[in-house]
Amino acid sequence: MSIADKFSTMEYGPAPEDPKEAVVWLESHRRQFGHFIFGAWQAPLQGGYFDSHDPSSGKFLASVAQGTAADVDAAVQAARAASPEWRALTPHARARYLYALSRLIQKHSRRLAVLETMDTGKPIRESRDLDVPLVIRHFYHHAGWAQLLAQEFPDQLPCGIVGQIIPWNFPLLMLAWKIAPALAGANTVVLKPAEFTPLTALAFAEICVEAGLPPGVVNIITGDGSTGEALVRHPGVDKIAFTGSTEVGRAIRRATAPSSQRLSLELGGKSPFIVFEDADLDSAVEGLVDGIWLNQGQVCCAGSRLLMQESIAANLTAKIRARMSKLRLGPSLDKAVDVGAIIAQVQLDRIRRLVEQGIAEGATCWQPDLRLPAHGLYYPPTLLSNVHPTSIVAQQEIFGPVLAAMTFRTPREAVELANNTVYGLAACVWSESINLSLHVAAQLKAGVVWVNCTNLFDASCGFGGYRESGYGREGGREGMREYLEPAWFKNAPALASSFAPVPETTPAASPAIDRTVKLYIGGKQARPDSGYSMEVRAPGGQLLGEAPRGNRKDIRNAVEAAHKAEAWAKAAAHTRAQVLYYCAENLSQRRAEIASRLAEVVGTSQANAELEHSIDRIFSYAAWADKFDGAVHNPPFRNVTLAMNEPVGVIGILCPTEAPLLGFISLVLPALAMGNPVIAVPSESYPLIAGDLYQVFDTSDLPGGAVNIVTGRAPELLEVLAQHDDVDAIWCFTNQTDSQAAKTLSVGNLKQVWTNEGRVIDWFNPQQAEGRWFLAHATQVKNIWIPYGE
Amino acid sequence: MSQPHTSGAMTESRWPSPPLSGDSRTIATLDGRPLLANTGIPLNLDWVQQVRVNTSAVERRAQTHSARRTVKKEWQAAWLLRAITCMDLTTLSGDDTYERVRRLCAKARQPLQQDLVQRLGIQDLDIRVAAVCVYHVFVETALDALKDSGVRVAAVSAGFPAGLSPLAERVNEIRRSVEAGANEIDIVITRAHVFAGEWQALYDEIAAFKQACGSAHLKTILGTGDLMTLRNVARASLVAMMAGADFIKTSTGKETVNATLPVGFVMSWAIRDYAQQTGMAVGFKPAGGIRTAKQSLDWLAMIKEELGDSWLRAEMFRFGVSGLLADIERQLDHYSTGRYAAEYRHPMA
């Protein structure tokens, strides 16, 4: 074709990125890679090799080692061997290493981008302009956290050895999100990249050598799901950080339940993309391009559910179709391609299957008239209209370039539809009204809300989800916390298997009037559904009274009551503070009689101390109620990101045995102060405390349902609470057995689990039993991105 | 499109343009729909008020656009040639002289050196710029210098560049240029009408200019750098089109900020919306600040993406430029020889 012909057609023509340097690098390794363990390449001990291909062309790229349990063990040993020295370094020394890593990635940025595109099939524009720059930014930012570790995270220790498993959609970026905070927090790492995309992690291994990182600080093992499982099950790993599917996240939750391993999960999503009638529609369409067609829609936070206000639906749909017709699909290394290749045949099959099912369920399918390349794995951008919430394409994560569109009538309906999902990772709101945007953003159940923008990320802003999208955050201060633990807690001794305090006094001899303690549900005293009671005896064996034996129906009622206490979460922090101060006042009024009864179980001095500390603690959380503020982040755009501390939701709390009153107060109060309704199960050692407490709550203007108290057998009630899909978090502070059960049983809705790991907490020591550690667990951070400018 | 005024003016047949429809009145297509030349519509204030533009999002679109699209090798050469054919080669300085204008016209007739044309193998394309853009006083000089070349003559008018002389004088100025033979008239709007939201006044003013133009082409300069907000740009674009503008144009070249890609997107979207609502096509002319070949490719790609191939013709798209041609020549030279070029080795305008 001559220039004259091209002058006539005005076609784009090919614009291939030259892969030469990446190919040279692959060849320098003879296209075969072992594991990277203790600073050196190691051939697999038992397993063989498997091949990695370019999904855009199907061409062979390299063979990589299939890791087995033996390889994993070697890597974990290496990380453990490196740990003492790495921890002993000054924060500044670690910061220098992280800085070196960021500089070296910058120097090799194009090779890494090309390699990433060859391995994943994503367009080179994305690897070059999004992935790699964000990787560099992440290491720079965390070089900063490493430097400031002692000042900003005092009295914290690293988790230790961290096992990290990352997905195939953003291989190098997810590596950065995992490794940078881990190293900044003085942890050592064993990372397993995804089976489909191991190459940039292996290139990073070389960069670690170039940076002079001490051997064993970063270890990379390659392999499939079985390698990941071996890493998860390795007893020498102190923390697992996983990004991937919700299904695998559940399996990891189950597998790690018996241990005290820390766990952070960043899982799937079905994120809503809400367009109001007063939005800039052309810009919203472009938001969708960045949302659902970025990386072929293989993005956990992809805006895959389009919610359009009815009045603009037809207009917006026409604009979307016009824009889709202009998307260029083709070889991933072409610089002018918008949509590249799907990662693997299995994923392509899944996308096809789900779209077919969506059509069978009534959706209208529209695809632009694009010619797909003859070779490679491609799927055209797809718009499914007339989708209803019942359709599989509205519920399941497709992980492909497929947009499911629905309409809504009012902002309220938009929020209902948006939240009608098991996920809660991200959401987009498009409206030119700041009132409407923030009104909606506040109500969305999502860890990230983008207002008039899509898929913006920054190392300074936490990323992570609500609900089944996982727990923990990556990035920012909250991301650092995932790799640190309070020093006292890490070193806390194990709880004695049974707690039996010796009473210092004998109880009063004269018989008292029979005291009736009931359950407390929805602000009312309630008899237990079972009609049974259980005896409560002092350590010496004396019968102190009878407590109702709650069962699953009582828990069900309590959870329903808790959800009706929405007013508590929405109440102004100042209002909550006033109610809590009033609780302290009323508890103080009755301190003598409550202490005298409590003394029958824990002795007079502890009873008095518990009352004293409880009143003090309630004051603390009344004080905290309006002071645990969020933050405003300044990512490198013209933008503010509001990091809001939001209540987690309904929290089930199993109170500790060793301090029946103070333990209850120490856990329930931070939850309440942050606006979470609570279902509390008092210690079995003295459940009668419920009777005293609900009288205090009743007289303190606490709205009904904000605190519900169900007494009974802890393991029975724990089971119901942990399995309840409408409970958002479970805090288990009884014992190690219950803690493990809580983790195992919580997988249904992947509720947040926080336990004492069977360790001793000194409830009388505010350094341990009070403050930010508790408040952080009572909240989750929602990052709302608001670009501005006129 | 109104019929060209002078003999030998360009026709669509000069460039193998994308097929339009069989209807000879069709001047462009949008998503397959044939569109007619703009005759204007009554002022629709509801539409003007409904305009929403999110500046940050538009800026982001513009920023990623340049990274999303690129053309290389012979495609790039072809696109640069297309850019030349869409140029309004412009001189609008206080020190302009008749000789200076003649020199510019010579360059317009022969924008590329003959040996370069041969190396590129494009003799048959007969590459020339679309028009020469001058002050009224030079219209006759330019017409004379461009006789039988097919290059059109555009006159800036209506109190250019401030647009603040009395309306009657501005209308008269247009009439005089049309009478002198100008094929195209570039006028500038009263920016104050936009700031005050006096859309009716703006509409009436442009409609009066349009009437004065007769069969000459009306290009309406919004002065986007003065309007400041993208919302103002979108609203002014709509009003100008409603009033019958054949082209909407970004800038006079005299504002501190001239044609920018975010402005280009907003104006393109306005043109698209107007075409969808009315079935009429309006051309687009970014002017000022486009000096490099790379910039011209970004603009062409933007038009291709947002309005489609039928806008990639001089009938529908112009660059208002003075220095761009020199850089394009250098790039074409580099393409054809493999050596980087020096500006002094190419004849100046």
CSV table of C-alpha atoms in Angstrom, one decimal, chain A residues 4-348:
chain,number,residue,atom,x,y,z
A,4,ALA,CA,-1.4,7.8,-1.3
A,5,ASP,CA,-3.7,4.8,-0.3
A,6,LYS,CA,-3.1,5.5,3.3
A,7,PHE,CA,-3.8,9.1,2.7
A,8,SER,CA,-7.1,8.0,1.4
A,9,THR,CA,-8.1,5.6,4.1
A,10,MET,CA,-6.7,7.4,7.1
A,11,GLU,CA,-6.3,4.1,8.9
A,12,TYR,CA,-4.1,4.0,12.0
A,13,GLY,CA,-1.8,1.2,10.8
A,14,PRO,CA,0.3,-0.9,13.1
A,15,ALA,CA,2.4,0.7,15.9
A,16,PRO,CA,4.3,-2.1,17.4
A,17,GLU,CA,6.4,-1.7,20.5
A,18,ASP,CA,9.8,-3.4,19.9
A,19,PRO,CA,10.1,-6.3,22.3
A,20,LYS,CA,13.8,-6.8,21.6
A,21,GLU,CA,15.1,-5.9,25.1
A,22,ALA,CA,12.6,-8.2,26.8
A,23,VAL,CA,13.4,-11.0,24.4
A,24,VAL,CA,17.1,-10.5,25.0
A,25,TRP,CA,16.5,-10.8,28.8
A,26,LEU,CA,14.5,-14.0,28.3
A,27,GLU,CA,17.2,-15.4,26.1
A,28,SER,CA,19.9,-14.5,28.7
A,29,HIS,CA,18.1,-16.9,31.0
A,30,ARG,CA,17.7,-19.4,28.1
A,31,ARG,CA,14.0,-19.0,28.6
A,32,GLN,CA,14.1,-21.1,31.7
A,33,PHE,CA,13.7,-19.9,35.3
A,34,GLY,CA,14.1,-21.6,38.7
A,35,HIS,CA,12.8,-20.3,42.0
A,36,PHE,CA,14.5,-17.2,43.5
A,37,ILE,CA,15.5,-18.3,47.0
A,38,PHE,CA,18.0,-16.7,49.3
A,39,GLY,CA,19.2,-14.4,46.6
A,40,ALA,CA,19.9,-17.0,44.0
A,41,TRP,CA,18.2,-19.1,41.3
A,42,GLN,CA,17.3,-22.6,42.5
A,43,ALA,CA,16.2,-25.4,40.3
A,44,PRO,CA,12.9,-27.0,41.6
A,45,LEU,CA,13.7,-29.6,44.2
A,46,GLN,CA,11.1,-32.1,43.0
A,47,GLY,CA,8.7,-30.6,40.5
A,48,GLY,CA,9.5,-29.9,36.9
A,49,TYR,CA,8.8,-26.8,34.8
A,50,PHE,CA,5.8,-25.4,33.0
A,51,ASP,CA,5.5,-23.0,30.1
A,52,SER,CA,4.3,-19.4,30.1
A,53,HIS,CA,2.8,-18.1,26.9
A,54,ASP,CA,1.9,-14.8,25.3
A,55,PRO,CA,-1.9,-14.8,25.2
A,56,SER,CA,-1.9,-12.3,22.4
A,57,SER,CA,0.0,-14.6,20.1
A,58,GLY,CA,0.0,-17.9,21.8
A,59,LYS,CA,3.8,-17.9,21.5
A,60,PHE,CA,6.0,-19.6,24.1
A,61,LEU,CA,7.8,-17.2,26.4
A,62,ALA,CA,9.6,-19.2,29.0
A,63,SER,CA,9.6,-22.3,31.2
A,64,VAL,CA,9.2,-21.7,34.9
A,65,ALA,CA,9.6,-23.9,37.9
A,66,GLN,CA,6.6,-25.7,39.3
A,67,GLY,CA,7.0,-25.2,43.0
A,68,THR,CA,6.3,-28.0,45.4
A,69,ALA,CA,6.0,-28.1,49.2
A,70,ALA,CA,9.8,-28.7,49.4
A,71,ASP,CA,10.5,-25.6,47.4
A,72,VAL,CA,8.1,-23.6,49.5
A,73,ASP,CA,9.8,-24.9,52.6
A,74,ALA,CA,13.2,-23.8,51.3
A,75,ALA,CA,11.9,-20.4,50.5
A,76,VAL,CA,10.3,-20.0,53.9
A,77,GLN,CA,13.5,-21.2,55.6
A,78,ALA,CA,15.4,-18.5,53.6
A,79,ALA,CA,13.0,-15.8,54.6
A,80,ARG,CA,13.3,-16.9,58.2
A,81,ALA,CA,17.1,-17.0,58.0
A,82,ALA,CA,17.1,-13.4,56.6
A,83,SER,CA,14.6,-12.1,59.1
A,84,PRO,CA,16.7,-11.3,62.2
A,85,GLU,CA,19.2,-9.2,60.3
A,86,TRP,CA,16.6,-7.5,58.2
A,87,ARG,CA,14.7,-6.6,61.4
A,88,ALA,CA,17.8,-5.4,63.1
A,89,LEU,CA,18.5,-2.8,60.4
A,90,THR,CA,17.6,0.7,61.1
A,91,PRO,CA,14.4,2.0,59.5
A,92,HIS,CA,16.6,4.3,57.4
A,93,ALA,CA,18.6,1.3,56.1
A,94,ARG,CA,15.5,-0.4,55.0
A,95,ALA,CA,14.2,2.8,53.4
A,96,ARG,CA,17.4,3.0,51.4
A,97,TYR,CA,16.8,-0.5,50.0
A,98,LEU,CA,13.2,0.4,49.1
A,99,TYR,CA,14.4,3.6,47.5
A,100,ALA,CA,17.0,1.6,45.5
A,101,LEU,CA,14.3,-0.8,44.3
A,102,SER,CA,12.1,2.1,43.1
A,103,ARG,CA,15.0,3.7,41.3
A,104,LEU,CA,16.0,0.4,39.6
A,105,ILE,CA,12.4,-0.3,38.5
A,106,GLN,CA,12.4,3.2,37.0
A,107,LYS,CA,15.6,2.4,35.1
A,108,HIS,CA,14.2,-0.8,33.7
A,109,SER,CA,10.7,0.5,33.3
A,110,ARG,CA,10.3,-0.1,29.6
A,111,ARG,CA,11.6,-3.7,29.7
A,112,LEU,CA,9.3,-4.5,32.6
A,113,ALA,CA,6.3,-3.0,30.8
A,114,VAL,CA,7.0,-4.9,27.6
A,115,LEU,CA,7.5,-8.1,29.6
A,116,GLU,CA,4.3,-7.5,31.5
A,117,THR,CA,2.4,-7.0,28.3
A,118,MET,CA,3.9,-10.1,26.7
A,119,ASP,CA,3.0,-12.2,29.7
A,120,THR,CA,-0.5,-10.9,30.4
A,121,GLY,CA,-1.8,-9.8,27.0
A,122,LYS,CA,-2.7,-6.3,28.3
A,123,PRO,CA,-2.1,-3.4,26.0
A,124,ILE,CA,1.4,-2.0,26.2
A,125,ARG,CA,-0.1,1.5,26.9
A,126,GLU,CA,-1.5,0.2,30.2
A,127,SER,CA,1.7,-1.6,31.3
A,128,ARG,CA,3.7,1.5,30.3
A,129,ASP,CA,1.5,4.3,31.5
A,130,LEU,CA,-0.4,2.7,34.5
A,131,ASP,CA,1.1,-0.5,35.9
A,132,VAL,CA,4.8,0.4,35.9
A,133,PRO,CA,4.4,4.0,37.1
A,134,LEU,CA,2.2,2.8,39.9
A,135,VAL,CA,4.7,0.2,40.8
A,136,ILE,CA,7.5,2.8,41.1
A,137,ARG,CA,5.2,5.1,43.0
A,138,HIS,CA,4.4,2.3,45.5
A,139,PHE,CA,8.1,1.6,46.2
A,140,TYR,CA,8.8,5.3,46.6
A,141,HIS,CA,5.9,5.8,48.9
A,142,HIS,CA,6.9,2.8,51.0
A,143,ALA,CA,10.5,3.9,51.2
A,144,GLY,CA,8.9,6.7,53.1
A,145,TRP,CA,7.0,4.4,55.4
A,146,ALA,CA,10.1,2.4,56.0
A,147,GLN,CA,11.9,5.6,57.0
A,148,LEU,CA,9.2,6.8,59.3
A,149,LEU,CA,8.4,3.4,60.8
A,150,ALA,CA,9.6,4.1,64.3
A,151,GLN,CA,7.9,7.4,64.6
A,152,GLU,CA,4.6,6.6,62.9
A,153,PHE,CA,4.1,3.0,64.1
A,154,PRO,CA,5.6,3.0,67.6
A,155,ASP,CA,5.5,-0.2,69.7
A,156,GLN,CA,4.7,-2.3,66.6
A,157,LEU,CA,6.5,-5.4,65.4
A,158,PRO,CA,6.6,-6.9,62.0
A,159,CYS,CA,4.4,-9.9,61.4
A,160,GLY,CA,7.6,-11.8,60.5
A,161,ILE,CA,7.6,-14.1,57.5
A,162,VAL,CA,4.9,-13.1,55.0
A,163,GLY,CA,3.5,-15.4,52.3
A,164,GLN,CA,2.1,-13.5,49.4
A,165,ILE,CA,0.0,-14.8,46.6
A,166,ILE,CA,-0.9,-12.5,43.7
A,167,PRO,CA,-3.1,-12.7,40.6
A,168,TRP,CA,-2.4,-12.5,36.9
A,169,ASN,CA,-4.2,-9.3,36.0
A,170,PHE,CA,-1.7,-6.8,37.4
A,171,PRO,CA,1.3,-9.1,38.2
A,172,LEU,CA,4.0,-6.5,38.9
A,173,LEU,CA,1.7,-4.0,40.4
A,174,MET,CA,0.3,-6.6,42.8
A,175,LEU,CA,3.8,-7.6,43.6
A,176,ALA,CA,4.6,-4.0,44.5
A,177,TRP,CA,1.4,-3.7,46.6
A,178,LYS,CA,2.5,-6.8,48.5
A,179,ILE,CA,6.3,-6.5,48.8
A,180,ALA,CA,6.7,-2.8,49.4
A,181,PRO,CA,4.7,-2.5,52.6
A,182,ALA,CA,6.0,-5.9,53.9
A,183,LEU,CA,9.6,-4.8,53.5
A,184,ALA,CA,8.9,-1.3,54.9
A,185,GLY,CA,7.4,-3.0,58.0
A,186,ALA,CA,10.6,-5.1,58.4
A,187,ASN,CA,9.0,-8.4,57.3
A,188,THR,CA,10.7,-10.9,54.9
A,189,VAL,CA,8.7,-12.3,52.1
A,190,VAL,CA,7.9,-15.4,50.1
A,191,LEU,CA,5.9,-14.4,47.0
A,192,LYS,CA,4.2,-16.6,44.5
A,193,PRO,CA,3.1,-14.9,41.3
A,194,ALA,CA,0.2,-16.3,39.3
A,195,GLU,CA,0.8,-19.4,37.2
A,196,PHE,CA,-0.1,-17.5,34.0
A,197,THR,CA,2.2,-14.5,34.7
A,198,PRO,CA,5.4,-15.3,36.6
A,199,LEU,CA,7.8,-13.3,34.4
A,200,THR,CA,7.9,-9.8,35.8
A,201,ALA,CA,8.2,-11.2,39.4
A,202,LEU,CA,11.3,-13.1,38.2
A,203,ALA,CA,12.6,-9.9,36.6
A,204,PHE,CA,12.0,-8.2,39.9
A,205,ALA,CA,14.0,-10.9,41.6
A,206,GLU,CA,17.0,-9.8,39.6
A,207,ILE,CA,16.4,-6.2,40.5
A,208,CYS,CA,16.5,-7.2,44.2
A,209,VAL,CA,20.0,-8.6,43.5
A,210,GLU,CA,21.0,-5.5,41.7
A,211,ALA,CA,19.8,-3.4,44.6
A,212,GLY,CA,21.9,-5.5,47.0
A,213,LEU,CA,18.9,-6.6,49.0
A,214,PRO,CA,20.2,-9.1,51.6
A,215,PRO,CA,19.5,-12.7,50.4
A,216,GLY,CA,16.3,-14.2,51.7
A,217,VAL,CA,14.5,-10.9,52.3
A,218,VAL,CA,12.5,-11.5,49.1
A,219,ASN,CA,12.0,-15.0,47.8
A,220,ILE,CA,9.9,-15.8,44.7
A,221,ILE,CA,8.6,-19.2,44.0
A,222,THR,CA,6.6,-20.0,40.9
A,223,GLY,CA,3.9,-22.6,40.4
A,224,ASP,CA,0.2,-23.2,40.2
A,225,GLY,CA,-2.5,-23.3,42.9
A,226,SER,CA,-0.9,-26.3,44.6
A,227,THR,CA,2.2,-24.2,45.2
A,228,GLY,CA,0.1,-21.4,46.7
A,229,GLU,CA,-1.7,-24.0,48.9
A,230,ALA,CA,1.7,-25.3,50.2
A,231,LEU,CA,2.6,-21.7,51.1
A,232,VAL,CA,-0.7,-21.1,52.9
A,233,ARG,CA,-0.3,-24.3,54.8
A,234,HIS,CA,3.3,-23.8,55.8
A,235,PRO,CA,3.5,-23.5,59.6
A,236,GLY,CA,6.5,-21.1,59.4
A,237,VAL,CA,4.5,-18.4,57.7
A,238,ASP,CA,3.2,-15.6,60.0
A,239,LYS,CA,1.0,-13.8,57.6
A,240,ILE,CA,-0.7,-14.6,54.4
A,241,ALA,CA,-1.6,-11.8,52.0
A,242,PHE,CA,-3.7,-12.9,49.0
A,243,THR,CA,-5.2,-11.1,46.0
A,244,GLY,CA,-7.4,-13.2,43.8
A,245,SER,CA,-10.8,-14.9,43.6
A,246,THR,CA,-13.3,-14.9,46.4
A,247,GLU,CA,-13.5,-18.7,46.1
A,248,VAL,CA,-9.8,-19.1,46.8
A,249,GLY,CA,-10.0,-16.5,49.5
A,250,ARG,CA,-12.5,-18.6,51.3
A,251,ALA,CA,-10.3,-21.7,51.0
A,252,ILE,CA,-7.4,-19.7,52.5
A,253,ARG,CA,-9.6,-18.4,55.3
A,254,ARG,CA,-10.5,-22.0,56.1
A,255,ALA,CA,-6.9,-23.3,55.8
A,256,THR,CA,-5.4,-20.6,58.0
A,257,ALA,CA,-8.2,-20.9,60.7
A,258,PRO,CA,-6.3,-23.3,62.9
A,259,SER,CA,-3.2,-21.0,63.1
A,260,SER,CA,-2.7,-17.5,64.4
A,261,GLN,CA,-1.5,-16.4,60.9
A,262,ARG,CA,-2.6,-12.9,60.1
A,263,LEU,CA,-4.6,-12.7,56.9
A,264,SER,CA,-5.4,-10.0,54.4
A,265,LEU,CA,-7.6,-10.8,51.4
A,266,GLU,CA,-8.3,-8.7,48.3
A,267,LEU,CA,-11.0,-10.5,46.4
A,268,GLY,CA,-13.6,-10.1,43.7
A,269,GLY,CA,-16.0,-7.4,42.9
A,270,LYS,CA,-19.1,-6.5,40.9
A,271,SER,CA,-18.7,-2.8,41.2
A,272,PRO,CA,-21.5,-0.5,40.3
A,273,PHE,CA,-21.0,2.4,37.9
A,274,ILE,CA,-23.8,4.9,38.7
A,275,VAL,CA,-24.6,7.6,36.2
A,276,PHE,CA,-27.1,10.3,37.3
A,277,GLU,CA,-29.0,12.5,34.9
A,278,ASP,CA,-26.9,15.5,35.8
A,279,ALA,CA,-23.6,13.8,34.9
A,280,ASP,CA,-21.3,14.8,32.1
A,281,LEU,CA,-22.3,11.9,29.9
A,282,ASP,CA,-19.4,12.0,27.5
A,283,SER,CA,-17.0,11.9,30.4
A,284,ALA,CA,-18.9,9.1,32.0
A,285,VAL,CA,-18.6,7.1,28.9
A,286,GLU,CA,-14.9,7.6,29.0
A,287,GLY,CA,-15.0,6.5,32.7
A,288,LEU,CA,-16.5,3.3,31.5
A,289,VAL,CA,-13.6,2.8,29.0
A,290,ASP,CA,-11.2,3.2,32.0
A,291,GLY,CA,-13.6,1.0,34.1
A,292,ILE,CA,-14.7,-2.0,32.2
A,293,TRP,CA,-12.4,-2.0,29.2
A,294,LEU,CA,-9.2,-1.5,31.1
A,295,ASN,CA,-7.2,-4.7,30.9
A,296,GLN,CA,-10.1,-6.4,29.0
A,297,GLY,CA,-12.3,-6.0,32.1
A,298,GLN,CA,-10.0,-8.4,34.0
A,299,VAL,CA,-9.9,-6.0,37.0
A,300,CYS,CA,-11.3,-6.8,40.4
A,301,CYS,CA,-12.7,-3.3,40.7
A,302,ALA,CA,-14.0,-3.0,37.2
A,303,GLY,CA,-17.2,-1.0,36.9
A,304,SER,CA,-19.1,-3.9,35.5
A,305,ARG,CA,-22.6,-3.0,36.6
A,306,LEU,CA,-23.8,0.1,34.8
A,307,LEU,CA,-26.7,1.8,36.7
A,308,MET,CA,-28.2,4.6,34.6
A,309,GLN,CA,-30.9,7.0,35.6
A,310,GLU,CA,-33.9,6.3,33.4
A,311,SER,CA,-34.1,9.8,32.0
A,312,ILE,CA,-30.7,9.5,30.3
A,313,ALA,CA,-30.5,5.8,29.7
A,314,ALA,CA,-31.2,5.9,26.0
A,315,ASN,CA,-28.9,8.8,25.3
A,316,LEU,CA,-26.1,7.3,27.4
A,317,THR,CA,-26.5,3.9,25.8
A,318,ALA,CA,-26.1,5.5,22.3
A,319,LYS,CA,-23.0,7.3,23.4
A,320,ILE,CA,-21.5,4.1,24.9
A,321,ARG,CA,-22.1,2.2,21.7
A,322,ALA,CA,-20.5,4.9,19.6
A,323,ARG,CA,-17.5,4.9,21.9
A,324,MET,CA,-17.3,1.1,21.8
A,325,SER,CA,-17.2,1.2,18.0
A,326,LYS,CA,-14.0,3.2,18.3
A,327,LEU,CA,-12.2,0.9,20.7
A,328,ARG,CA,-9.3,-0.7,19.0
A,329,LEU,CA,-8.7,-4.4,19.7
A,330,GLY,CA,-5.6,-6.1,18.7
A,331,PRO,CA,-2.1,-7.3,19.4
A,332,SER,CA,-1.1,-6.2,23.0
A,333,LEU,CA,2.2,-4.8,21.9
A,334,ASP,CA,0.6,-2.4,19.6
A,335,LYS,CA,0.8,1.1,21.1
A,336,ALA,CA,-2.5,2.2,19.7
A,337,VAL,CA,-4.6,-0.7,21.0
A,338,ASP,CA,-7.3,-0.3,23.7
A,339,VAL,CA,-8.3,-3.9,24.2
A,340,GLY,CA,-5.8,-6.6,24.3
A,341,ALA,CA,-5.9,-10.4,24.8
A,342,ILE,CA,-7.7,-12.4,27.4
A,343,ILE,CA,-5.3,-14.1,29.8
A,344,ALA,CA,-6.1,-17.8,29.0
A,345,GLN,CA,-8.5,-20.1,27.2
A,346,VAL,CA,-10.2,-21.0,30.4
A,347,GLN,CA,-11.0,-17.4,31.1
A,348,LEU,CA,-12.2,-16.8,27.5
